[in-house]
Amino acid sequence: LSQNEDDQLLDQTLTEYVETSTLGEYDTKQRWWNH
């Protein structure tokens, strides 16, 4: 991997992690509110 490709991969992983975390928190809050 070139440095640029490595950065893109890291950026993509971080983006997916953040999206997953945010959705996970949102889903948890929704379930909590629905109880």
Tab-separated table of N, CA and C in Angstrom:
chain	number	residue	atom	x	y	z
A	1	LEU	N	0.835	-1.200	0.000
A	1	LEU	CA	0.000	0.000	0.000
A	1	LEU	C	0.872	1.252	0.000
A	2	SER	N	0.465	2.219	-0.791
A	2	SER	CA	1.139	3.503	-0.729
A	2	SER	C	0.588	4.246	0.486
A	3	GLN	N	1.261	5.310	0.873
A	3	GLN	CA	0.813	6.062	2.044
A	3	GLN	C	-0.608	6.583	1.834
A	4	ASN	N	-0.892	7.020	0.599
A	4	ASN	CA	-2.197	7.592	0.307
A	4	ASN	C	-3.294	6.541	0.438
A	5	GLU	N	-3.045	5.354	-0.120
A	5	GLU	CA	-4.048	4.292	-0.043
A	5	GLU	C	-4.271	3.879	1.403
A	6	ASP	N	-3.193	3.868	2.167
A	6	ASP	CA	-3.278	3.505	3.575
A	6	ASP	C	-4.148	4.515	4.324
A	7	ASP	N	-3.956	5.797	4.017
A	7	ASP	CA	-4.748	6.844	4.659
A	7	ASP	C	-6.221	6.711	4.294
A	8	GLN	N	-6.493	6.398	3.035
A	8	GLN	CA	-7.876	6.251	2.596
A	8	GLN	C	-8.551	5.092	3.315
A	9	LEU	N	-7.808	4.004	3.477
A	9	LEU	CA	-8.348	2.824	4.145
A	9	LEU	C	-8.651	3.144	5.607
A	10	LEU	N	-7.727	3.844	6.261
A	10	LEU	CA	-7.920	4.224	7.654
A	10	LEU	C	-9.125	5.151	7.782
A	11	ASP	N	-9.236	6.094	6.861
A	11	ASP	CA	-10.336	7.047	6.883
A	11	ASP	C	-11.667	6.324	6.723
A	12	GLN	N	-11.706	5.354	5.815
A	12	GLN	CA	-12.925	4.592	5.576
A	12	GLN	C	-13.300	3.786	6.818
A	13	THR	N	-12.295	3.187	7.446
A	13	THR	CA	-12.541	2.387	8.645
A	13	THR	C	-13.075	3.259	9.767
A	14	LEU	N	-12.472	4.437	9.946
A	14	LEU	CA	-12.921	5.353	10.990
A	14	LEU	C	-14.345	5.816	10.729
A	15	THR	N	-14.649	6.114	9.464
A	15	THR	CA	-15.987	6.564	9.106
A	15	THR	C	-17.008	5.488	9.421
A	16	GLU	N	-16.696	4.248	9.042
A	16	GLU	CA	-17.613	3.139	9.309
A	16	GLU	C	-17.769	2.927	10.809
A	17	TYR	N	-16.673	3.063	11.541
A	17	TYR	CA	-16.717	2.883	12.996
A	17	TYR	C	-17.619	3.937	13.635
A	18	VAL	N	-17.445	5.183	13.210
A	18	VAL	CA	-18.244	6.279	13.765
A	18	VAL	C	-19.714	6.088	13.421
A	19	GLU	N	-19.991	5.727	12.160
A	19	GLU	CA	-21.378	5.523	11.747
A	19	GLU	C	-22.006	4.383	12.537
A	20	THR	N	-21.255	3.309	12.708
A	20	THR	CA	-21.772	2.156	13.441
A	20	THR	C	-22.013	2.520	14.899
A	21	SER	N	-21.071	3.246	15.495
A	21	SER	CA	-21.207	3.632	16.896
A	21	SER	C	-22.412	4.537	17.083
A	22	THR	N	-22.565	5.514	16.184
A	22	THR	CA	-23.671	6.457	16.279
A	22	THR	C	-24.993	5.735	16.119
A	23	LEU	N	-25.074	4.841	15.139
A	23	LEU	CA	-26.305	4.084	14.932
A	23	LEU	C	-26.582	3.191	16.125
A	24	GLY	N	-25.542	2.617	16.687
A	24	GLY	CA	-25.704	1.748	17.845
A	24	GLY	C	-26.247	2.518	19.033
A	25	GLU	N	-25.710	3.707	19.265
A	25	GLU	CA	-26.186	4.532	20.373
A	25	GLU	C	-27.619	4.964	20.121
A	26	TYR	N	-27.907	5.348	18.889
A	26	TYR	CA	-29.249	5.796	18.537
A	26	TYR	C	-30.246	4.669	18.736
A	27	ASP	N	-29.868	3.479	18.287
A	27	ASP	CA	-30.740	2.312	18.412
A	27	ASP	C	-30.991	2.011	19.891
A	28	THR	N	-29.943	2.113	20.695
A	28	THR	CA	-30.078	1.845	22.129
A	28	THR	C	-31.009	2.859	22.771
A	29	LYS	N	-30.870	4.134	22.396
A	29	LYS	CA	-31.728	5.179	22.955
A	29	LYS	C	-33.172	4.955	22.537
A	30	GLN	N	-33.368	4.585	21.276
A	30	GLN	CA	-34.724	4.333	20.790
A	30	GLN	C	-35.372	3.212	21.591
A	31	ARG	N	-34.632	2.137	21.816
A	31	ARG	CA	-35.171	1.008	22.579
A	31	ARG	C	-35.485	1.440	23.995
A	32	TRP	N	-34.589	2.242	24.563
A	32	TRP	CA	-34.780	2.692	25.939
A	32	TRP	C	-36.033	3.552	26.035
A	33	TRP	N	-36.208	4.463	25.075
A	33	TRP	CA	-37.374	5.350	25.099
A	33	TRP	C	-38.656	4.572	24.867
A	34	ASN	N	-38.576	3.516	24.077
A	34	ASN	CA	-39.774	2.748	23.745
A	34	ASN	C	-40.264	1.894	24.899
A	35	HIS	N	-39.440	1.729	25.921
A	35	HIS	CA	-39.856	0.881	27.042
A	35	HIS	C	-40.780	1.635	27.981
